[in-house]
CSV table of C-alpha atoms and ligand atoms in Angstrom, one decimal:
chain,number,residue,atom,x,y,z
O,553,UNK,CA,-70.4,7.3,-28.0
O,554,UNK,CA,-67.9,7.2,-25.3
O,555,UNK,CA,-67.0,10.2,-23.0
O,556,UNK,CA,-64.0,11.9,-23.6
O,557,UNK,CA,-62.2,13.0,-20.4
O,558,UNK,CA,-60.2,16.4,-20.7
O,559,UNK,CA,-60.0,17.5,-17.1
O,560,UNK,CA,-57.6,15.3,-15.8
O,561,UNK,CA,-56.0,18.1,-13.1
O,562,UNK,CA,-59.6,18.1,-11.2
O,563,UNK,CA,-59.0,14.1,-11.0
O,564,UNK,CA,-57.5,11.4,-12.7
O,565,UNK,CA,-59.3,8.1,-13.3
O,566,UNK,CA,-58.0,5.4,-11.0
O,567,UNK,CA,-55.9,3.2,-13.0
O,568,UNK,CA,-56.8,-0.4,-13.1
O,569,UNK,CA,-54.1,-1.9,-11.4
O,570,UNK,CA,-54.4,0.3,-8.5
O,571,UNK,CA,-57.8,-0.1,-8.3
O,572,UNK,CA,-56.8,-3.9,-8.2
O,573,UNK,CA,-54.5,-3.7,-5.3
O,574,UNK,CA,-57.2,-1.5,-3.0
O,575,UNK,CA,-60.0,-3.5,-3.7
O,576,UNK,CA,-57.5,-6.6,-2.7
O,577,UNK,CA,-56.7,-4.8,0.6
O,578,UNK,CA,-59.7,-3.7,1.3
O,579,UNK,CA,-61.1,-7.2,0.7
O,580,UNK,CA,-58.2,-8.9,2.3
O,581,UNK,CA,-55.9,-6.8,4.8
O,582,UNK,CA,-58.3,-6.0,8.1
O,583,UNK,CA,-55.0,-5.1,10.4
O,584,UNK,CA,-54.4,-2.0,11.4
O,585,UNK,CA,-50.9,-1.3,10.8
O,586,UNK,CA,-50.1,-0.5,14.7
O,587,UNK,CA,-51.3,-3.8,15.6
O,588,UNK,CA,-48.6,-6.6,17.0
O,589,UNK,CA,-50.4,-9.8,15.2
O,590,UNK,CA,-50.0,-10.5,11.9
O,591,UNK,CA,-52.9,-9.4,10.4
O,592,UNK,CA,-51.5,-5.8,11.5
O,593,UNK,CA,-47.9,-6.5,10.9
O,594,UNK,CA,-49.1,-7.3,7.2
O,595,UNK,CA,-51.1,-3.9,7.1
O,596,UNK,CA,-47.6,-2.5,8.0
O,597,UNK,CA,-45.4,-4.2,5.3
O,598,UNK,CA,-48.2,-2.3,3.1
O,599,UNK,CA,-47.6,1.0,4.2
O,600,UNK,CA,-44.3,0.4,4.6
O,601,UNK,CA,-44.1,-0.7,0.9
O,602,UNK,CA,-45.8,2.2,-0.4
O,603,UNK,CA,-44.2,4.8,1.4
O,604,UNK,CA,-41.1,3.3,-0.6
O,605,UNK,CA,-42.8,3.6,-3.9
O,606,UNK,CA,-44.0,7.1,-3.0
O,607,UNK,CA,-40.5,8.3,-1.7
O,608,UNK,CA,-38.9,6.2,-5.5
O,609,UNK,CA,-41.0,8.6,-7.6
O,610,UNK,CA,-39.6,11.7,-5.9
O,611,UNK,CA,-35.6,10.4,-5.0
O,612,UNK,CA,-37.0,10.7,-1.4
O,613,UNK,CA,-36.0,8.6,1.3
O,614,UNK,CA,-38.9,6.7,2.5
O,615,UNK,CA,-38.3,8.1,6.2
O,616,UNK,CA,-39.1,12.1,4.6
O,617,UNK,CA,-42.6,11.1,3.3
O,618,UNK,CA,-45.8,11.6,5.9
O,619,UNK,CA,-48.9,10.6,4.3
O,620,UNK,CA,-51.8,12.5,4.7
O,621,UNK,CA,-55.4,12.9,3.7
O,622,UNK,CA,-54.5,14.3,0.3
O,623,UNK,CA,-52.6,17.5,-1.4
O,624,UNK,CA,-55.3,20.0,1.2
O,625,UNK,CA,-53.5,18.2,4.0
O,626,UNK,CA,-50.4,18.1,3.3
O,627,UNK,CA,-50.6,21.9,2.2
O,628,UNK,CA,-52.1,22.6,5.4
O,629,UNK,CA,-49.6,20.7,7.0
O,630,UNK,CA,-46.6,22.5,5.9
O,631,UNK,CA,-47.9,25.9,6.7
O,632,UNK,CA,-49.6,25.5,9.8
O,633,UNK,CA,-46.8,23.0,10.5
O,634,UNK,CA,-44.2,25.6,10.7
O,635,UNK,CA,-45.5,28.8,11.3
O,636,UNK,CA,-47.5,27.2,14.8
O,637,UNK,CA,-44.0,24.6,15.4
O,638,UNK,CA,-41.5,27.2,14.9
O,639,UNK,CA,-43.1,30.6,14.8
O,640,UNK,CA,-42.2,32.4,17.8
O,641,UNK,CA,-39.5,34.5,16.8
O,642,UNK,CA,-40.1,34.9,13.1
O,643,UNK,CA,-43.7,35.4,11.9
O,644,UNK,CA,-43.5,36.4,8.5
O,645,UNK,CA,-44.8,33.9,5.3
O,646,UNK,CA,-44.2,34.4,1.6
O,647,UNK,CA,-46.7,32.8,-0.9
O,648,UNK,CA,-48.2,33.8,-4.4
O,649,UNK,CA,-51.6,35.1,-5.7
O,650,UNK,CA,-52.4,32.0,-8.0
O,651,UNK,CA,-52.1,29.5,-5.1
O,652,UNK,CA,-54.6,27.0,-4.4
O,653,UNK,CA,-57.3,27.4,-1.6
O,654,UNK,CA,-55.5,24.9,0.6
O,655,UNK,CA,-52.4,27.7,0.9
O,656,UNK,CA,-54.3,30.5,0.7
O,657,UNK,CA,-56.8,29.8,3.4
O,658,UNK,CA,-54.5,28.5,6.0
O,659,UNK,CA,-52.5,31.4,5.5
O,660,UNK,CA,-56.0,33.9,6.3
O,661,UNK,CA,-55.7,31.4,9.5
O,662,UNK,CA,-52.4,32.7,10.1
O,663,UNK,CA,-52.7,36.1,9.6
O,664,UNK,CA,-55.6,36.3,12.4
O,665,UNK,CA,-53.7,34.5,14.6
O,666,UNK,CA,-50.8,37.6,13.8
O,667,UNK,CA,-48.6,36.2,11.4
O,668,UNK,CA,-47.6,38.6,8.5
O,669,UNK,CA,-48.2,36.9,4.5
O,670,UNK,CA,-46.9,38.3,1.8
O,671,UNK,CA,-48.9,37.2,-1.7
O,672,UNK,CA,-46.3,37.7,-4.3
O,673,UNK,CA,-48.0,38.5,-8.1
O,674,UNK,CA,-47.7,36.9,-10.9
O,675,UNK,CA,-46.6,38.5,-14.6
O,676,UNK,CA,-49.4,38.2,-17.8
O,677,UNK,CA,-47.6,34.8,-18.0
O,678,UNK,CA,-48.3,33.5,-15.1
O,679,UNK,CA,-45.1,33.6,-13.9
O,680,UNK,CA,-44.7,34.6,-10.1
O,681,UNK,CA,-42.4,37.5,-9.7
O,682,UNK,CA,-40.6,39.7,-6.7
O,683,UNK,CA,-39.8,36.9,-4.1
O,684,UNK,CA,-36.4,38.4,-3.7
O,685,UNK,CA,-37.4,41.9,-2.6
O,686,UNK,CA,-40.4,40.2,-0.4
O,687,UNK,CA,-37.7,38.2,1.9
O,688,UNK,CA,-37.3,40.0,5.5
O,689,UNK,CA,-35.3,39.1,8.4
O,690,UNK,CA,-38.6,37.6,10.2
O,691,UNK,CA,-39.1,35.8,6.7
O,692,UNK,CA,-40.0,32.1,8.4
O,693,UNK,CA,-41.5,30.2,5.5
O,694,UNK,CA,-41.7,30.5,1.5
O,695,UNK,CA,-44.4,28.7,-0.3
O,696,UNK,CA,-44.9,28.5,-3.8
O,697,UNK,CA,-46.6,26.4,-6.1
O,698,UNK,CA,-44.5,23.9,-8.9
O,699,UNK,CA,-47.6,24.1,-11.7
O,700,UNK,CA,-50.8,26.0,-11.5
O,701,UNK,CA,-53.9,23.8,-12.1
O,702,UNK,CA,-55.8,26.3,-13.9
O,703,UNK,CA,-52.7,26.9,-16.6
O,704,UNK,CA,-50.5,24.6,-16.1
O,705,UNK,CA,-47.5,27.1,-15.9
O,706,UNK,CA,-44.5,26.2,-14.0
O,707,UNK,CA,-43.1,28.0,-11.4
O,708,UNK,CA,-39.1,28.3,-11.2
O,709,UNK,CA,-39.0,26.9,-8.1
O,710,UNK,CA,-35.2,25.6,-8.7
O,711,UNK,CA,-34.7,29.4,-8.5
O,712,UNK,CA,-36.8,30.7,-5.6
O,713,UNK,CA,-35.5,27.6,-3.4
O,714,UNK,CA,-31.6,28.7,-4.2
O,715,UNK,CA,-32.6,32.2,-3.0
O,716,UNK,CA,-34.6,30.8,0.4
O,717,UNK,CA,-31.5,28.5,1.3
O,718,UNK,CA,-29.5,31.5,1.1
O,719,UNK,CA,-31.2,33.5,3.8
O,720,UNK,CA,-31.6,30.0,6.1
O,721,UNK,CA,-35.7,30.4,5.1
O,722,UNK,CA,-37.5,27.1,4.9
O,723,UNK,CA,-39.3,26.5,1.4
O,724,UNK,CA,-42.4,24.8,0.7
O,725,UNK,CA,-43.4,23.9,-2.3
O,726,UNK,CA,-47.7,22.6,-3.4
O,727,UNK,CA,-46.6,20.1,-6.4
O,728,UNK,CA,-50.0,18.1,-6.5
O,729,UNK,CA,-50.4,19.1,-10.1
O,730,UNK,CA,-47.0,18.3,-11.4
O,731,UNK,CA,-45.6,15.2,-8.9
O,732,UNK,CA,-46.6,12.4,-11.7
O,733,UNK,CA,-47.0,14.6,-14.7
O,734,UNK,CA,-43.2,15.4,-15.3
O,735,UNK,CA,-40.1,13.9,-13.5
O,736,UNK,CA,-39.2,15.7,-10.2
O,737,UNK,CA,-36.3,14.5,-7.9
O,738,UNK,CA,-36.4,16.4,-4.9
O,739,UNK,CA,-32.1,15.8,-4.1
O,740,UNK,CA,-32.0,17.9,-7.4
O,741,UNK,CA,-34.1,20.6,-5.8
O,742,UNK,CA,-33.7,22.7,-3.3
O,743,UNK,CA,-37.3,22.2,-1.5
O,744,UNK,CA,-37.2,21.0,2.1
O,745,UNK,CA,-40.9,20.4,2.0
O,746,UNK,CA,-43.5,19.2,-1.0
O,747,UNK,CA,-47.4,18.3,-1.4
O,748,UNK,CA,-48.4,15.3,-3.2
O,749,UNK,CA,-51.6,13.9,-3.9
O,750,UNK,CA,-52.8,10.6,-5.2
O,751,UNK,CA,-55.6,11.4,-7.2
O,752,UNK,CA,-54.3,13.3,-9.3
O,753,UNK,CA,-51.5,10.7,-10.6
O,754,UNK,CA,-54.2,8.1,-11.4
O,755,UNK,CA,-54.4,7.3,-7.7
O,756,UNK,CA,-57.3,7.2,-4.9
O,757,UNK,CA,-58.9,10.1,-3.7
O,758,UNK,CA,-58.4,11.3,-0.3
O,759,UNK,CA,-54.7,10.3,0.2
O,760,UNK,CA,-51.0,12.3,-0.1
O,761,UNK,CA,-48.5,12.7,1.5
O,762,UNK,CA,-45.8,15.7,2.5
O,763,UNK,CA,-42.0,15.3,1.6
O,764,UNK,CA,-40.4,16.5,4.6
O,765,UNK,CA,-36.7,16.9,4.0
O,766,UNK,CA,-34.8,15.1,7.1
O,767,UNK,CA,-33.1,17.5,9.0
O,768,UNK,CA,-35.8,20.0,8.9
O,769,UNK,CA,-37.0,21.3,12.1
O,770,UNK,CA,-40.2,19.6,14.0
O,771,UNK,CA,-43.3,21.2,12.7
O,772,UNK,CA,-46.7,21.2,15.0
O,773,UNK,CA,-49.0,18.6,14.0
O,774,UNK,CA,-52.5,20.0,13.6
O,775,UNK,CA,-54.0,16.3,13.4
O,776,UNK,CA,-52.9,14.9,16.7
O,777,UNK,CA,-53.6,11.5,17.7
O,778,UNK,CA,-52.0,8.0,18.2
O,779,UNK,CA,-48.6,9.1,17.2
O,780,UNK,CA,-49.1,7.8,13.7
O,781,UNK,CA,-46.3,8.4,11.0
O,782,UNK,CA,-43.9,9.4,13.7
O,783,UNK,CA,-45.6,11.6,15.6
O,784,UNK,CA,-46.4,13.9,12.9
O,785,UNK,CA,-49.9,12.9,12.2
O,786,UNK,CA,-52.2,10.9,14.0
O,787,UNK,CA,-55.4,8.3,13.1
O,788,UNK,CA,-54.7,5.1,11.8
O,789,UNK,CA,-53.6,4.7,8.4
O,790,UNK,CA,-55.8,5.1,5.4
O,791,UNK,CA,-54.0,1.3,4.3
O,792,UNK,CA,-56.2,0.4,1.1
O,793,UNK,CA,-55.7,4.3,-0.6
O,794,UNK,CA,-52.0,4.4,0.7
O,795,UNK,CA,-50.9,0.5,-1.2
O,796,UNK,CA,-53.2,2.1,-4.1
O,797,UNK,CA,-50.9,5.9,-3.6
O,798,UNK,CA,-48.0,3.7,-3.7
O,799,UNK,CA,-49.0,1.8,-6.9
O,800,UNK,CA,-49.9,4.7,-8.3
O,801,UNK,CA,-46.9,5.9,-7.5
O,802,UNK,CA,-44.6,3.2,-9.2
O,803,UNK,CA,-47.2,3.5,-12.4
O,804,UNK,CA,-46.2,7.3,-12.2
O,805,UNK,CA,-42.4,6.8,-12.8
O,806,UNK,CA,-42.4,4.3,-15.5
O,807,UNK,CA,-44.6,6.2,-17.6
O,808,UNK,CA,-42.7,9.2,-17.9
O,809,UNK,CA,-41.5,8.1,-21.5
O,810,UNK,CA,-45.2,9.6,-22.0
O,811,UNK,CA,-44.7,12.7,-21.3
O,812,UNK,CA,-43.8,13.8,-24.9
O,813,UNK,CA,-46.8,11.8,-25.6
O,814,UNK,CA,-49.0,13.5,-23.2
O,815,UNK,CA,-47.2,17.2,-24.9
O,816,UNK,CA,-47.8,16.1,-28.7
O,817,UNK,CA,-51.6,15.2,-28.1
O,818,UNK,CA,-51.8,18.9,-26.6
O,819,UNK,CA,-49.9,20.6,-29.3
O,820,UNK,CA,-51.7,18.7,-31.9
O,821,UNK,CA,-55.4,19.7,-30.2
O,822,UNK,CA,-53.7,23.3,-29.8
O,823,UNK,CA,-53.0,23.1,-33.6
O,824,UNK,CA,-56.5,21.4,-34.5
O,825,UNK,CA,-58.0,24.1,-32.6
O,826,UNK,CA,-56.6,27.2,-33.5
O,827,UNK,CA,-56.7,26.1,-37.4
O,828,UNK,CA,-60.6,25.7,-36.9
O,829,UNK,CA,-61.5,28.2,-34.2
O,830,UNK,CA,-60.6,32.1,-34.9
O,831,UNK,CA,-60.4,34.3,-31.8
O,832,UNK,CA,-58.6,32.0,-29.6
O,833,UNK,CA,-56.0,33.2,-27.0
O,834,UNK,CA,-54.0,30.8,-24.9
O,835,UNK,CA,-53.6,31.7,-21.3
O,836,UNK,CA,-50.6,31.4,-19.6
O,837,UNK,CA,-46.7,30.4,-20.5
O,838,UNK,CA,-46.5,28.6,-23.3
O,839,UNK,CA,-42.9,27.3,-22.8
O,840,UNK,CA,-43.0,26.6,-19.0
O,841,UNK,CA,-45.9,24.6,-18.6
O,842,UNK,CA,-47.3,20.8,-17.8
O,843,UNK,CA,-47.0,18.5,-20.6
O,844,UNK,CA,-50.9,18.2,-20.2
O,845,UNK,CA,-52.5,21.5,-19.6
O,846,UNK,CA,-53.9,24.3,-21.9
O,847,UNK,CA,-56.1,27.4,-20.8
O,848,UNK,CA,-57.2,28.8,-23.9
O,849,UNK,CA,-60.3,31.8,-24.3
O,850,UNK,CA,-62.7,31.9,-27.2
O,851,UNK,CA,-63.5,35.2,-28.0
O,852,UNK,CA,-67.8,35.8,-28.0
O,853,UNK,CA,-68.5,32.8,-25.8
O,854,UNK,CA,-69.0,32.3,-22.5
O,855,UNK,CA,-67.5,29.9,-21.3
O,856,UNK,CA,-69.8,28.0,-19.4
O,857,UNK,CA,-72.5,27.9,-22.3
O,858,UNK,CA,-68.8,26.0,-23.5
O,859,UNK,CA,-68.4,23.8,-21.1
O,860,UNK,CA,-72.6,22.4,-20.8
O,861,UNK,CA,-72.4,22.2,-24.7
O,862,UNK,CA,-69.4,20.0,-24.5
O,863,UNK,CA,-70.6,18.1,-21.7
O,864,UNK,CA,-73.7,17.5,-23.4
O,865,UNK,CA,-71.7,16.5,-26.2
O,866,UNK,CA,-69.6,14.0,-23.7
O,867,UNK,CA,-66.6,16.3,-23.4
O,868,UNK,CA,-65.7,16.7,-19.9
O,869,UNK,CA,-63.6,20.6,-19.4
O,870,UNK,CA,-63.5,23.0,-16.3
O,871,UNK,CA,-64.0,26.8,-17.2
O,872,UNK,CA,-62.4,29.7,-14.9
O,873,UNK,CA,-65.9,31.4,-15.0
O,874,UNK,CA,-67.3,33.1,-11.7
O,875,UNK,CA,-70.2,31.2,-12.1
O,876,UNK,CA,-68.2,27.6,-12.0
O,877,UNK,CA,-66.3,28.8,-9.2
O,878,UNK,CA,-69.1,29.3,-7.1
O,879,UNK,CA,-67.9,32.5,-5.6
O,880,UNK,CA,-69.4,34.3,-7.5
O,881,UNK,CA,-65.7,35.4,-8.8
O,882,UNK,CA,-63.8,34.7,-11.9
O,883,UNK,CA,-60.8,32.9,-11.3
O,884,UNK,CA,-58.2,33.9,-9.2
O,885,UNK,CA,-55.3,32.9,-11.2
O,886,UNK,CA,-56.5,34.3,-14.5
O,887,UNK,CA,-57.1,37.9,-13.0
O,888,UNK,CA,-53.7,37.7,-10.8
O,889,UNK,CA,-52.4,37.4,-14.9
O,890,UNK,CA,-54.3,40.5,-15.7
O,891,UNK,CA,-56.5,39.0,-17.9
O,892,UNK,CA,-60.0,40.8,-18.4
O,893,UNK,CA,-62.9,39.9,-16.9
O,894,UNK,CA,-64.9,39.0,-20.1
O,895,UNK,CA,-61.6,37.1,-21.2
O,896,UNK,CA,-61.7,35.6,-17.5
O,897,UNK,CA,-65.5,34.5,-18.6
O,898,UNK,CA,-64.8,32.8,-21.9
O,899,UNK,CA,-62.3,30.2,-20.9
O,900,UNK,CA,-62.0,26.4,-20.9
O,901,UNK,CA,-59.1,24.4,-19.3
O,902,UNK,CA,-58.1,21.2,-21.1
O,903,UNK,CA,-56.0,18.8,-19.3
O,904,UNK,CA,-55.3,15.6,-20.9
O,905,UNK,CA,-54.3,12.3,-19.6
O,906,UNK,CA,-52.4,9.6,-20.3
O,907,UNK,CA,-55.4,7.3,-21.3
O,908,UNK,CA,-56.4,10.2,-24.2
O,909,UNK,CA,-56.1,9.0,-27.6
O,910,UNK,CA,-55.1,11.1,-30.6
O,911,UNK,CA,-58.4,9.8,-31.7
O,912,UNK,CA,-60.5,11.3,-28.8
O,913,UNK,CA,-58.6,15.0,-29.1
O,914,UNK,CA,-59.6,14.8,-32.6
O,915,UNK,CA,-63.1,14.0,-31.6
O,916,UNK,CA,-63.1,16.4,-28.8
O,917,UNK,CA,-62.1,19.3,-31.3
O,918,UNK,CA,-65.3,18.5,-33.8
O,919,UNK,CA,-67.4,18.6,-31.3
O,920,UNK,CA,-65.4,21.8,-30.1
O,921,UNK,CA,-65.8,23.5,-33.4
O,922,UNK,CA,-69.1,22.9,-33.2
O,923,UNK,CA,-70.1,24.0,-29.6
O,924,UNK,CA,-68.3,27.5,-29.8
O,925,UNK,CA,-70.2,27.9,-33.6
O,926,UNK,CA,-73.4,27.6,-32.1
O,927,UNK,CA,-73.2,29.7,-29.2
O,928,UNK,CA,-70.8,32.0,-30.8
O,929,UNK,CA,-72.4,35.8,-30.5
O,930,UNK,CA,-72.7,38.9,-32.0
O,931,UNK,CA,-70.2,40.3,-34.2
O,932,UNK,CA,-67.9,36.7,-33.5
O,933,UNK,CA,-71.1,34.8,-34.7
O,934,UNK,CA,-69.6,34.1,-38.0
O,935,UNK,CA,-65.8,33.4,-37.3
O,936,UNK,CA,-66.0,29.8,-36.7
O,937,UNK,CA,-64.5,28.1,-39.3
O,938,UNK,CA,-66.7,25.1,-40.1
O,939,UNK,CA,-65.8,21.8,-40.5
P,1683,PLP,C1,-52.3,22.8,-6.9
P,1683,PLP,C2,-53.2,22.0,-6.0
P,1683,PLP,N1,-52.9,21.9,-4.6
P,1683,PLP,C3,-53.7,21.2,-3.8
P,1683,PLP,C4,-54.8,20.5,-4.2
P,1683,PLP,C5,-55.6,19.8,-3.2
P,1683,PLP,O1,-55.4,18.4,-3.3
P,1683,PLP,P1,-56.5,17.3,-2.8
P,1683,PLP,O2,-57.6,17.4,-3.7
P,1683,PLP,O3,-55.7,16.0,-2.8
P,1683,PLP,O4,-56.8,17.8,-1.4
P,1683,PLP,C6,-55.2,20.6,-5.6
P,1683,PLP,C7,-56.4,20.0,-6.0
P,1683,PLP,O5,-57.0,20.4,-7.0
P,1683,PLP,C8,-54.4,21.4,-6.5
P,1683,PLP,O6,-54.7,21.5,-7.8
């Protein structure tokens, strides 16, 4: 039986034809792109071709995007970026509680080196509140993420950028999890900076890039070098994963017809599951949220028990357990929401993809029904509805 693949917003499965094109280069292109012969001048027309494709998905101009290592980068980019390039006067940084460890551990960085941060909370939806009273005079950089990886919610980030602009505050936002999903034109939205990464739109791993909107002030470069994309970050281009970003990229934008493809399969698992399942509670906005993602607890089971059951099974999930974290804390994001601990413990994120069949989701739910009825406890033992 084939695996079934529900945990597309840890990774995404390289699509064929990307894969195609960075085998090709790898195989083919040996230039490096700063070289003056043609073997580098064609290693340039690459980058230079993706950078197109990547700046097409977004309504960017190809001059705004730097590409990077990947969405940690690019993150750590656009804090570091500002706060060490423009930080002398002005040392204060907004950001949320349900950010991912690439904004939440450069800004620990900052704070040691003086810099005041501000962690705005979220609301039982997930939705991140108070970034109007948290704006100061010294208020230098806002940072907030488009969708949460755990939940999927989406942030109103139309909203928080109209209030930044107002007080001449630059705005960043991390929208690795959402660039690819849905439809995001950056001239619509007022963002002057924006994390992408390939991996997670059916891309390679280990290359993104940051939108930087032109006009916006130098930032400092923390990876210094050869005076690679413009000056703003060094070490010779990463040319097979940045053609494969690219093609990802162009994939990306013509399948966004899918999207109501990608939100039926979830509704119709959501339906399947809560029809079968009793004691299930979804986690997070339901309205506001990525096309692909569901958080949802089961009430008596832990949810890593959950996810080894379902992996055994062939059903790849992630839980927001403290002991899948490996910190030895239960997820961040679900207990900035309020959510109780033992809640915390008993959940499994679902993210589909676009190669998920309705077949597979209806697969996925037997064998659901049946992992959560075997290692259902105590007094929930017998509220498993069997199939
Ligand atoms: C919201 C968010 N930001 C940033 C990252 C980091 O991206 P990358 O894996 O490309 O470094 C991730 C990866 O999971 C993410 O979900």
């Amino acid at each position: 039986m084939d695996k079934i693949y529900l945990d597309h917003n840890a990774t995404t499965p390289i699509a064929p034809e990307v894969l195609e094109i960075v085998t090709s280069v790898l195989q083919n292109q040996i230039g490096n792109p700063s070289s003056v012969h043609s073997a580098g001048r064609s290693a340039r027309v690459l980058v230079d071709e993706a950078r197109e494709k990547v700046a097409s998905l977004i309504g960017a101009s190809p001059s705004e995007i730097v590409f990077t290592s990947g969405g940690t980068e690019a993150n750590n980019f656009a804090l570091l970026g500002v706060a060490l390039g423009l930080g002398k006067a002005r040392g204060h940084i907004v950001t949320s509680q349900v950010e991912h460890p690439s904004i939440l551990n450069p800004c620990l960085q900052l704070e040691s080196l003086g810099f005041e941060v501000d962690r705005l909370k979220v609301g039982s939806s997930g939705c991140i509140e108070g970034l109007e009273d948290s704006l100061t005079e010294s208020t230098l950089l806002v940072s907030l993420q488009h969708a949460n990886s755990e939940t999927g919610v989406l942030q109103d980030i139309e909203r928080a950028g109209e209030s930044t602009r107002k007080r001449g505050v630059l705005f960043h936002t991390d929208a690795v999890q959402s660039v690819g999903k849905i439809p995001i034109q950056v001239q619509d939205l007022p963002v002057d900076m924006m994390s992408i990464s390939a991996h997670k739109l059916n891309g390679p791993k280990g290359v993104g890039a940051l939108y930087l909107r032109k006009g916006s002030p130098d930032l400092f470069s923390p990876i210094c070098g050869g005076g690679q994309e413009k000056k703003r970050r060094g070490g010779t281009e990463n040319v097979a994963g940045i053609a494969g970003f690219g093609k990802a990229c162009e994939l990306a934008r013509l399948s966004f017809q899918e999207t109501s493809k990608l939100s039926s399969l979830r509704d119709h698992f959501l339906h399947l599951v809560s029809s079968q399942i009793s004691g299930v509670e979804v986690f997070g906005d339901l309205e506001n949220r990525l096309p692909n993602t569901l958080n949802l607890g089961f009430e008596g089971v832990e949810g890593d028990t959950l996810l080894i059951g379902l992996d055994m099974a062939g059903v790849a999930v992630s839980t927001g357990s403290a002991c899948s974290s490996g910190t030895g804390l239960p997820s961040p994001v679900l207990t900035a929401m309020g959510i109780p601990t033992d809640k915390i413990n008993s959940s499994i994120r679902f993210s589909f993809g676009r190669s998920n069949s309705i077949a597979e989701i209806e697969r996925a739910v037997e064998i659901l029904v049946r992992t959560v009825s075997t290692n259902r406890t105590g007094t929930h033992a017998e509220r498993t509805i069997k199939t």
